[in-house]
């Protein structure tokens, strides 16, 4: 056995002027480049874009508590607050003794302009505020307030706050960092050793204000995210409950229709034997009926059978009908609910799908009574009318509402009822009564079970 050693050939020498092989950048360099890219995106790209401050929403609690005639003016409260801050900066500039009398008006305009500009171009207002701070130093007659005069201090602090509120938290961090760099750069290069504590005061006060604004923004964004997730979850839960109810209905109808189709096939097969010497045409017709019934039953099981869960087992007993309603009421009474039953009209057999849906609706309505009004009395009224079946389930108020516990269910029982009623082209109303109870009224259009025979 011979070992063979493979040696990696050396790369050829690079000729003059050829590109060097690519070397991946270090994580530190990539982090720095990413930071510079975010800085450019936040404070340089579209810095002079027109972004007007929108009016306050009329749905705010502050606005809703005001009289109607004041609400249309209250939506402009943010704009009024910014204008008031500009006036405060102007008064501080006028009262500042370090500003010469000749430059008072010009200094006042310089500190007011960035504040008012935040209403339309917030990022540009930040850069203008830095320029205004430098101009205030030039107009100042004293070095004691270097590098911020009283007016420029207030103006820049207001600009930082407004821009931080109107932008993302990352932008607030960049503005504070640039303000710190500007302050210390001016103090170290132009201060000449004669300056006060305005640079440190600006950094401390602005850091506290920007931190408070950032925390508020993060909390508001978190609340909006949670609200959106809760809304989406509730929507998905409602859809899932609706689909589960439709699946249950499909299962039950599958059992009902399959039972009837099986009866048709059996009767078609046995019919020729009940007639003495049946003609060949009749035997062929019954054979065709049986074949069609078996084929339809096979397709029905193939299509509707997919809605069954893997662990679902077809019930051995037939699906419940209105004839089983007394047993249901007996079970409810044993659970502690006082319930009466009333029947009007001529009792007749209805299509099994109608009776099944009526039974399920009464069952769900009584379950809601047990869950939401324990100890209350209920009444079930069934009316056999021309063209259909009427149902009315009403319960009184709970004797002790304080003892009612929150229901662990999804709260979509009414949705399932409406699905069943809608499937049969019926009508349904469900609402609270004037006495504090609840009433469910349903009409299911239907003909007698043997009307089409």
Tab-separated table of C-alpha atoms in Angstrom:
chain	number	residue	atom	x	y	z
A	1	UNK	CA	0.000	0.000	0.000
A	2	UNK	CA	1.527	3.287	-1.059
A	3	UNK	CA	0.741	6.624	0.613
A	4	UNK	CA	0.417	9.571	-1.670
A	5	UNK	CA	0.879	13.047	-0.263
A	6	UNK	CA	-0.889	15.879	-2.083
A	7	UNK	CA	0.777	19.235	-1.796
A	8	UNK	CA	-1.094	22.451	-2.459
A	9	UNK	CA	0.613	24.347	-5.263
A	10	UNK	CA	1.676	27.858	-4.426
A	11	UNK	CA	-0.348	30.628	-6.056
A	12	UNK	CA	1.403	32.279	-8.931
A	13	UNK	CA	3.000	35.596	-8.333
A	14	UNK	CA	0.692	38.521	-8.966
A	15	UNK	CA	1.845	40.641	-11.874
A	16	UNK	CA	2.113	44.358	-11.451
A	17	UNK	CA	-1.251	46.076	-11.429
A	18	UNK	CA	-3.262	42.910	-10.707
A	19	UNK	CA	-6.040	42.893	-8.066
A	20	UNK	CA	-5.109	41.489	-4.676
A	21	UNK	CA	-7.201	38.590	-3.368
A	22	UNK	CA	-10.301	39.694	-1.387
A	23	UNK	CA	-9.757	39.781	2.342
A	24	UNK	CA	-12.835	39.822	4.574
A	25	UNK	CA	-13.180	42.829	6.809
A	26	UNK	CA	-12.863	42.474	10.555
A	27	UNK	CA	-16.016	42.689	12.714
A	28	UNK	CA	-14.852	46.013	14.145
A	29	UNK	CA	-14.545	47.564	10.701
A	30	UNK	CA	-17.922	46.196	9.634
A	31	UNK	CA	-19.530	47.562	12.810
A	32	UNK	CA	-18.006	50.996	12.212
A	33	UNK	CA	-19.140	51.046	8.584
A	34	UNK	CA	-22.634	49.986	9.609
A	35	UNK	CA	-22.738	52.743	12.208
A	36	UNK	CA	-21.666	55.337	9.646
A	37	UNK	CA	-24.289	54.004	7.228
A	38	UNK	CA	-27.022	54.369	9.858
A	39	UNK	CA	-25.772	57.857	10.716
A	40	UNK	CA	-25.966	58.852	7.058
A	41	UNK	CA	-29.433	57.366	6.778
A	42	UNK	CA	-30.767	59.118	9.887
A	43	UNK	CA	-29.233	62.597	9.743
A	44	UNK	CA	-27.866	63.184	6.222
A	45	UNK	CA	-30.082	61.380	3.745
A	46	UNK	CA	-33.131	63.530	2.953
A	47	UNK	CA	-32.201	65.848	5.797
A	48	UNK	CA	-34.192	68.701	4.255
A	49	UNK	CA	-37.228	66.593	3.371
A	50	UNK	CA	-40.591	68.211	4.058
A	51	UNK	CA	-42.257	66.319	6.912
A	52	UNK	CA	-45.024	68.466	8.415
A	53	UNK	CA	-46.163	67.701	11.952
A	54	UNK	CA	-49.693	66.246	11.684
A	55	UNK	CA	-52.504	67.441	13.967
A	56	UNK	CA	-53.290	65.449	17.088
A	57	UNK	CA	-55.809	62.661	16.621
A	58	UNK	CA	-59.325	63.498	17.746
A	59	UNK	CA	-59.525	60.061	19.382
A	60	UNK	CA	-56.995	60.977	22.055
A	61	UNK	CA	-58.447	60.925	25.611
A	62	UNK	CA	-57.273	64.506	26.098
A	63	UNK	CA	-59.296	65.691	23.114
A	64	UNK	CA	-62.401	63.593	23.832
A	65	UNK	CA	-62.810	65.126	27.299
A	66	UNK	CA	-63.061	68.658	25.898
A	67	UNK	CA	-66.293	70.337	24.769
A	68	UNK	CA	-67.226	69.751	21.140
A	69	UNK	CA	-66.535	73.321	20.046
A	70	UNK	CA	-62.975	73.153	21.407
A	71	UNK	CA	-62.000	69.823	19.890
A	72	UNK	CA	-61.226	71.220	16.435
A	73	UNK	CA	-58.737	73.605	18.014
A	74	UNK	CA	-57.316	71.115	20.519
A	75	UNK	CA	-55.841	68.972	17.733
A	76	UNK	CA	-53.282	71.744	17.135
A	77	UNK	CA	-51.929	71.500	20.701
A	78	UNK	CA	-48.488	70.108	19.621
A	79	UNK	CA	-47.973	73.027	17.241
A	80	UNK	CA	-48.973	75.482	19.966
A	81	UNK	CA	-46.535	73.850	22.403
A	82	UNK	CA	-43.653	74.219	19.929
A	83	UNK	CA	-44.547	77.863	19.310
A	84	UNK	CA	-44.662	78.476	23.068
A	85	UNK	CA	-41.200	76.926	23.443
A	86	UNK	CA	-39.921	79.233	20.693
A	87	UNK	CA	-41.297	82.233	22.598
A	88	UNK	CA	-39.548	81.053	25.777
A	89	UNK	CA	-36.239	80.782	23.908
A	90	UNK	CA	-36.778	84.263	22.463
A	91	UNK	CA	-37.467	85.793	25.891
A	92	UNK	CA	-34.385	84.069	27.317
A	93	UNK	CA	-32.277	85.551	24.540
A	94	UNK	CA	-33.675	89.063	25.104
A	95	UNK	CA	-33.053	88.796	28.849
A	96	UNK	CA	-29.501	87.450	28.394
A	97	UNK	CA	-27.021	90.201	29.274
A	98	UNK	CA	-24.213	88.507	27.383
A	99	UNK	CA	-25.893	89.417	24.084
A	100	UNK	CA	-25.248	92.905	22.895
A	101	UNK	CA	-28.173	95.280	22.394
A	102	UNK	CA	-27.428	95.632	18.691
A	103	UNK	CA	-27.631	91.899	18.084
A	104	UNK	CA	-30.633	91.181	20.324
A	105	UNK	CA	-33.161	91.006	17.495
A	106	UNK	CA	-30.863	88.943	15.275
A	107	UNK	CA	-30.009	86.584	18.148
A	108	UNK	CA	-33.706	86.151	18.909
A	109	UNK	CA	-34.483	85.211	15.323
A	110	UNK	CA	-31.568	82.777	15.298
A	111	UNK	CA	-32.824	80.822	18.321
A	112	UNK	CA	-36.488	80.865	17.200
A	113	UNK	CA	-35.889	79.618	13.648
A	114	UNK	CA	-34.708	76.058	14.517
A	115	UNK	CA	-37.606	75.535	16.935
A	116	UNK	CA	-40.229	76.537	14.387
A	117	UNK	CA	-38.476	74.551	11.666
A	118	UNK	CA	-39.124	71.321	13.604
A	119	UNK	CA	-42.773	71.599	12.527
A	120	UNK	CA	-41.840	71.052	8.873
A	121	UNK	CA	-38.254	69.769	8.500
A	122	UNK	CA	-37.149	68.145	11.788
A	123	UNK	CA	-33.719	66.835	10.750
A	124	UNK	CA	-32.799	70.127	9.101
A	125	UNK	CA	-33.881	71.899	12.304
A	126	UNK	CA	-31.241	69.957	14.247
A	127	UNK	CA	-28.408	71.079	11.973
A	128	UNK	CA	-29.725	74.645	11.993
A	129	UNK	CA	-29.789	74.540	15.796
A	130	UNK	CA	-26.073	73.756	15.873
A	131	UNK	CA	-25.416	76.680	13.543
A	132	UNK	CA	-27.632	78.851	15.735
A	133	UNK	CA	-25.602	77.853	18.786
A	134	UNK	CA	-22.380	78.937	17.057
A	135	UNK	CA	-24.001	82.194	15.938
A	136	UNK	CA	-25.131	82.851	19.510
A	137	UNK	CA	-21.521	82.548	20.654
A	138	UNK	CA	-20.391	85.033	18.035
A	139	UNK	CA	-23.061	87.531	19.069
A	140	UNK	CA	-22.365	87.007	22.772
A	141	UNK	CA	-20.267	89.565	24.548
A	142	UNK	CA	-19.127	87.258	27.342
A	143	UNK	CA	-17.233	83.981	27.495
A	144	UNK	CA	-18.963	82.844	30.657
A	145	UNK	CA	-21.745	81.034	28.760
A	146	UNK	CA	-19.455	79.409	26.199
A	147	UNK	CA	-20.433	77.393	24.090
A	148	UNK	CA	-24.213	77.838	24.716
A	149	UNK	CA	-26.007	81.042	25.544
A	150	UNK	CA	-29.220	80.801	27.528
A	151	UNK	CA	-31.401	81.236	24.439
A	152	UNK	CA	-29.478	78.775	22.276
A	153	UNK	CA	-29.419	76.303	25.181
A	154	UNK	CA	-33.225	76.289	25.440
A	155	UNK	CA	-33.630	76.316	21.667
A	156	UNK	CA	-31.334	73.351	21.085
A	157	UNK	CA	-32.882	71.372	23.949
A	158	UNK	CA	-36.375	71.925	22.496
A	159	UNK	CA	-35.159	70.936	19.032
A	160	UNK	CA	-33.606	67.730	20.359
A	161	UNK	CA	-36.848	66.848	22.158
A	162	UNK	CA	-39.174	67.535	19.234
A	163	UNK	CA	-36.960	65.786	16.684
A	164	UNK	CA	-36.575	62.773	19.004
A	165	UNK	CA	-40.359	62.550	19.363
A	166	UNK	CA	-40.844	62.730	15.598
A	167	UNK	CA	-38.095	60.255	14.646
A	168	UNK	CA	-36.760	56.900	15.816
A	169	UNK	CA	-34.804	56.352	19.068
A	170	UNK	CA	-31.614	55.697	17.095
A	171	UNK	CA	-31.760	59.217	15.688
A	172	UNK	CA	-31.960	60.640	19.212
A	173	UNK	CA	-28.748	58.814	20.122
A	174	UNK	CA	-26.965	60.196	17.062
A	175	UNK	CA	-28.116	63.751	17.837
A	176	UNK	CA	-26.873	63.524	21.403
A	177	UNK	CA	-23.506	62.169	20.242
A	178	UNK	CA	-23.092	64.952	17.657
A	179	UNK	CA	-24.113	67.567	20.253
A	180	UNK	CA	-21.484	66.226	22.640
A	181	UNK	CA	-18.823	66.243	19.928
A	182	UNK	CA	-19.777	69.788	18.895
A	183	UNK	CA	-19.739	71.090	22.480
A	184	UNK	CA	-16.374	69.653	23.439
A	185	UNK	CA	-14.853	70.513	20.056
A	186	UNK	CA	-15.863	74.151	20.418
A	187	UNK	CA	-14.737	74.318	24.031
A	188	UNK	CA	-11.341	72.742	23.301
A	189	UNK	CA	-10.572	74.719	20.149
A	190	UNK	CA	-12.224	78.110	20.582
A	191	UNK	CA	-12.856	78.398	24.276
A	192	UNK	CA	-9.418	79.619	25.162
A	193	UNK	CA	-9.847	78.366	28.698
A	194	UNK	CA	-12.701	80.794	29.404
A	195	UNK	CA	-15.955	78.897	29.510
A	196	UNK	CA	-18.658	77.874	31.946
A	197	UNK	CA	-20.374	74.592	32.569
A	198	UNK	CA	-22.902	74.921	29.736
A	199	UNK	CA	-21.412	72.044	27.756
A	200	UNK	CA	-21.746	69.618	30.645
A	201	UNK	CA	-25.198	70.943	31.528
A	202	UNK	CA	-26.362	70.518	27.953
A	203	UNK	CA	-25.164	66.930	27.804
A	204	UNK	CA	-26.691	65.942	31.152
A	205	UNK	CA	-30.062	67.623	30.637
A	206	UNK	CA	-30.382	66.520	27.008
A	207	UNK	CA	-29.423	62.939	27.944
A	208	UNK	CA	-32.192	62.825	30.575
A	209	UNK	CA	-34.775	64.319	28.204
A	210	UNK	CA	-33.814	62.101	25.267
A	211	UNK	CA	-33.789	59.017	27.488
A	212	UNK	CA	-37.305	59.803	28.687
A	213	UNK	CA	-38.514	60.356	25.113
A	214	UNK	CA	-36.830	57.159	23.912
A	215	UNK	CA	-38.353	55.079	26.708
A	216	UNK	CA	-41.764	56.527	25.906
A	217	UNK	CA	-41.378	55.737	22.215
A	218	UNK	CA	-40.173	52.194	22.867
A	219	UNK	CA	-43.075	51.588	25.225
A	220	UNK	CA	-45.578	52.986	22.741
A	221	UNK	CA	-44.160	50.846	19.938
A	222	UNK	CA	-44.287	47.803	22.214
A	223	UNK	CA	-47.926	48.536	23.078
A	224	UNK	CA	-48.792	48.924	19.404
A	225	UNK	CA	-47.037	45.659	18.600
A	226	UNK	CA	-48.836	43.845	21.400
A	227	UNK	CA	-52.171	45.323	20.330
A	228	UNK	CA	-51.575	44.275	16.725
A	229	UNK	CA	-50.571	40.777	17.829
A	230	UNK	CA	-53.613	40.493	20.081
A	231	UNK	CA	-55.877	41.625	17.254
A	232	UNK	CA	-54.286	39.160	14.865
A	233	UNK	CA	-54.485	36.388	17.460
A	234	UNK	CA	-58.150	37.117	18.104
A	235	UNK	CA	-58.806	37.121	14.361
A	236	UNK	CA	-56.976	33.837	13.904
A	237	UNK	CA	-58.781	32.335	16.888
A	238	UNK	CA	-62.106	33.418	15.441
A	239	UNK	CA	-61.220	31.923	12.071
A	240	UNK	CA	-60.027	28.699	13.677
A	241	UNK	CA	-63.212	28.428	15.735
A	242	UNK	CA	-65.287	29.071	12.639
A	243	UNK	CA	-63.420	26.410	10.689
A	244	UNK	CA	-63.748	23.939	13.551
A	245	UNK	CA	-67.496	24.582	13.702
A	246	UNK	CA	-67.818	24.109	9.964
A	247	UNK	CA	-65.811	20.909	10.236
A	248	UNK	CA	-68.159	19.657	12.934
A	249	UNK	CA	-71.168	20.501	10.786
A	250	UNK	CA	-69.594	18.762	7.801
A	251	UNK	CA	-68.931	15.662	9.876
A	252	UNK	CA	-72.489	15.504	11.135
A	253	UNK	CA	-73.996	16.110	7.709
A	254	UNK	CA	-71.667	13.495	6.277
A	255	UNK	CA	-73.088	10.955	8.728
A	256	UNK	CA	-76.672	12.028	7.981
A	257	UNK	CA	-76.322	11.966	4.188
A	258	UNK	CA	-74.307	8.747	4.240
A	259	UNK	CA	-77.029	7.075	6.300
A	260	UNK	CA	-79.753	8.127	3.861
A	261	UNK	CA	-77.726	7.093	0.814
A	262	UNK	CA	-77.087	3.711	2.390
A	263	UNK	CA	-80.835	3.283	2.952
A	264	UNK	CA	-81.505	4.205	-0.687
A	265	UNK	CA	-78.978	1.618	-1.902
A	266	UNK	CA	-80.405	-1.110	0.331
A	267	UNK	CA	-84.003	-0.383	-0.637
A	268	UNK	CA	-83.143	-0.283	-4.330
A	269	UNK	CA	-81.469	-3.679	-4.039
A	270	UNK	CA	-84.374	-5.244	-2.116
A	271	UNK	CA	-87.236	-3.705	-4.106
A	272	UNK	CA	-87.193	-6.184	-7.043
A	273	UNK	CA	-87.645	-9.104	-4.614
A	274	UNK	CA	-90.836	-7.591	-3.222
A	275	UNK	CA	-92.552	-7.633	-6.595
A	276	UNK	CA	-93.683	-10.893	-8.143
A	277	UNK	CA	-92.275	-11.371	-11.632
A	278	UNK	CA	-90.928	-7.838	-12.040
A	279	UNK	CA	-90.339	-6.737	-15.626
A	280	UNK	CA	-86.705	-6.492	-16.768
A	281	UNK	CA	-87.008	-2.733	-17.158
A	282	UNK	CA	-87.958	-2.377	-13.492
A	283	UNK	CA	-85.063	-4.584	-12.347
A	284	UNK	CA	-82.676	-2.580	-14.510
A	285	UNK	CA	-84.015	0.687	-13.109
A	286	UNK	CA	-83.564	-0.465	-9.502
A	287	UNK	CA	-80.072	-1.746	-10.321
A	288	UNK	CA	-79.199	1.659	-11.790
A	289	UNK	CA	-80.557	3.416	-8.701
A	290	UNK	CA	-78.463	1.197	-6.457
A	291	UNK	CA	-75.310	1.720	-8.533
A	292	UNK	CA	-75.798	5.499	-8.498
A	293	UNK	CA	-76.454	5.481	-4.760
A	294	UNK	CA	-73.328	3.422	-4.069
A	295	UNK	CA	-71.249	5.657	-6.381
A	296	UNK	CA	-72.596	8.797	-4.716
A	297	UNK	CA	-71.914	7.336	-1.278
A	298	UNK	CA	-68.339	6.507	-2.289
A	299	UNK	CA	-67.705	10.029	-3.618
A	300	UNK	CA	-69.333	11.556	-0.553
A	301	UNK	CA	-67.060	9.599	1.765
A	302	UNK	CA	-64.049	10.493	-0.357
A	303	UNK	CA	-64.788	14.235	-0.358
A	304	UNK	CA	-66.263	14.831	3.091
A	305	UNK	CA	-64.244	12.155	4.842
A	306	UNK	CA	-61.153	14.374	4.724
A	307	UNK	CA	-62.644	16.680	7.372
A	308	UNK	CA	-62.468	13.939	9.974
A	309	UNK	CA	-59.580	14.084	12.415
A	310	UNK	CA	-57.237	11.149	12.612
A	311	UNK	CA	-58.686	10.125	15.988
A	312	UNK	CA	-62.304	10.806	15.003
A	313	UNK	CA	-64.633	7.851	15.168
A	314	UNK	CA	-68.061	7.840	13.603
A	315	UNK	CA	-70.748	7.653	16.291
A	316	UNK	CA	-72.463	4.321	16.717
A	317	UNK	CA	-75.779	5.990	17.547
A	318	UNK	CA	-77.631	8.180	15.027
A	319	UNK	CA	-77.252	11.950	15.197
A	320	UNK	CA	-79.574	13.625	17.746
A	321	UNK	CA	-82.883	15.171	16.703
A	322	UNK	CA	-85.619	17.136	18.427
A	323	UNK	CA	-87.006	13.855	19.751
A	324	UNK	CA	-83.911	13.694	21.998
A	325	UNK	CA	-84.491	17.190	23.379
A	326	UNK	CA	-86.156	15.947	26.573
A	327	UNK	CA	-83.041	13.956	27.471
A	328	UNK	CA	-80.927	17.085	26.910
A	329	UNK	CA	-83.189	19.158	29.160
A	330	UNK	CA	-82.966	16.464	31.814
A	331	UNK	CA	-79.178	16.630	31.783
A	332	UNK	CA	-79.292	20.413	32.034
A	333	UNK	CA	-81.656	20.259	34.990
A	334	UNK	CA	-79.293	17.882	36.759
A	335	UNK	CA	-76.549	20.494	36.242
A	336	UNK	CA	-78.644	22.988	38.252
A	337	UNK	CA	-80.482	24.948	35.546
A	338	UNK	CA	-84.237	25.399	35.853
A	339	UNK	CA	-85.553	25.078	32.291
A	340	UNK	CA	-89.060	24.792	30.855
A	341	UNK	CA	-90.109	23.605	27.435
A	342	UNK	CA	-93.001	24.717	25.297
A	343	UNK	CA	-94.134	23.338	21.930
A	344	UNK	CA	-96.666	24.972	19.621
A	345	UNK	CA	-98.031	23.834	16.276
A	346	UNK	CA	-98.457	20.383	14.831
A	347	UNK	CA	-95.412	18.288	15.642
A	348	UNK	CA	-94.089	16.667	12.494
A	349	UNK	CA	-90.923	15.029	11.290
A	350	UNK	CA	-88.522	17.445	9.617
A	351	UNK	CA	-85.395	16.799	7.529
A	352	UNK	CA	-82.694	15.346	9.719
A	353	UNK	CA	-80.280	18.171	8.954
A	354	UNK	CA	-82.820	20.715	10.245
A	355	UNK	CA	-83.561	18.725	13.395
A	356	UNK	CA	-79.864	18.200	14.046
A	357	UNK	CA	-79.107	21.922	13.705
A	358	UNK	CA	-82.088	22.812	15.929
A	359	UNK	CA	-80.872	20.380	18.592
A	360	UNK	CA	-77.321	21.794	18.485
A	361	UNK	CA	-78.575	25.388	18.693
A	362	UNK	CA	-80.667	24.635	21.782
A	363	UNK	CA	-77.740	22.729	23.277
A	364	UNK	CA	-75.323	25.645	22.744
A	365	UNK	CA	-77.811	28.229	24.039
A	366	UNK	CA	-78.396	26.281	27.258
A	367	UNK	CA	-74.643	25.760	27.667
A	368	UNK	CA	-74.149	29.534	27.417
A	369	UNK	CA	-76.818	30.000	30.090
A	370	UNK	CA	-75.016	27.629	32.439
A	371	UNK	CA	-71.712	29.343	31.732
A	372	UNK	CA	-72.706	33.025	31.804
A	373	UNK	CA	-75.829	33.066	34.029
A	374	UNK	CA	-75.489	30.309	36.626
A	375	UNK	CA	-78.579	29.903	38.754
A	376	UNK	CA	-80.864	31.643	36.235
A	377	UNK	CA	-83.995	30.047	34.805
A	378	UNK	CA	-84.449	29.359	31.085
A	379	UNK	CA	-87.205	28.479	28.700
A	380	UNK	CA	-87.089	26.644	25.376
A	381	UNK	CA	-89.905	27.286	22.920
A	382	UNK	CA	-90.337	25.246	19.729
A	383	UNK	CA	-92.857	26.293	17.115
A	384	UNK	CA	-93.827	24.126	14.165
A	385	UNK	CA	-95.082	26.659	11.632
A	386	UNK	CA	-95.861	26.540	7.952
A	387	UNK	CA	-92.646	26.438	6.006
A	388	UNK	CA	-90.218	25.826	8.839
A	389	UNK	CA	-89.344	25.571	12.496
A	390	UNK	CA	-89.112	28.362	15.057
A	391	UNK	CA	-86.841	28.256	18.108
A	392	UNK	CA	-86.624	30.581	21.078
A	393	UNK	CA	-84.276	30.080	24.001
A	394	UNK	CA	-84.416	32.792	26.660
A	395	UNK	CA	-82.909	32.982	30.132
A	396	UNK	CA	-83.246	35.427	32.978
A	397	UNK	CA	-80.472	37.352	34.709
A	398	UNK	CA	-78.053	35.624	37.029
A	399	UNK	CA	-79.171	35.852	40.683
A	400	UNK	CA	-75.640	36.660	41.852
A	401	UNK	CA	-73.617	38.331	39.052
A	402	UNK	CA	-70.601	38.747	41.353
A	403	UNK	CA	-70.140	34.981	41.482
A	404	UNK	CA	-69.847	34.602	37.706
A	405	UNK	CA	-66.343	33.487	36.775
A	406	UNK	CA	-64.672	34.336	33.458
A	407	UNK	CA	-65.407	31.718	30.846
A	408	UNK	CA	-62.345	29.727	29.688
A	409	UNK	CA	-63.886	29.173	26.271
A	410	UNK	CA	-63.146	31.065	23.077
A	411	UNK	CA	-66.527	32.830	23.185
A	412	UNK	CA	-67.621	31.873	19.688
A	413	UNK	CA	-70.738	29.813	20.471
A	414	UNK	CA	-72.964	32.370	18.773
A	415	UNK	CA	-70.756	32.107	15.693
A	416	UNK	CA	-71.406	28.370	15.486
A	417	UNK	CA	-75.146	28.961	15.766
A	418	UNK	CA	-75.074	31.487	12.960
A	419	UNK	CA	-73.109	29.065	10.787
A	420	UNK	CA	-75.784	26.417	11.178
A	421	UNK	CA	-78.581	28.892	10.523
A	422	UNK	CA	-76.791	30.337	7.507
A	423	UNK	CA	-76.248	26.848	6.099
A	424	UNK	CA	-80.038	26.294	6.096
A	425	UNK	CA	-80.835	29.822	4.792
A	426	UNK	CA	-82.517	30.665	8.071
A	427	UNK	CA	-82.687	33.745	10.274
A	428	UNK	CA	-81.303	34.328	13.749
A	429	UNK	CA	-81.178	37.063	16.374
A	430	UNK	CA	-79.216	36.952	19.617
A	431	UNK	CA	-79.295	39.847	22.060
A	432	UNK	CA	-79.650	40.752	25.713
A	433	UNK	CA	-83.131	41.259	27.112
A	434	UNK	CA	-84.388	44.291	28.990
A	435	UNK	CA	-84.490	42.273	32.225
A	436	UNK	CA	-80.776	41.478	32.011
A	437	UNK	CA	-81.041	38.003	30.504
A	438	UNK	CA	-80.300	36.746	27.002
A	439	UNK	CA	-82.510	35.596	24.145
A	440	UNK	CA	-81.762	33.543	21.026
A	441	UNK	CA	-84.432	33.408	18.330
A	442	UNK	CA	-84.065	31.223	15.222
A	443	UNK	CA	-86.202	30.351	12.234
A	444	UNK	CA	-85.173	27.392	10.062
A	445	UNK	CA	-87.035	27.016	6.773
A	446	UNK	CA	-87.941	23.379	6.114
A	447	UNK	CA	-90.629	21.130	4.714
A	448	UNK	CA	-91.814	17.856	6.174
A	449	UNK	CA	-89.409	14.935	5.849
A	450	UNK	CA	-91.700	13.003	3.541
A	451	UNK	CA	-93.070	15.955	1.583
A	452	UNK	CA	-90.976	15.213	-1.475
A	453	UNK	CA	-91.723	11.526	-1.545
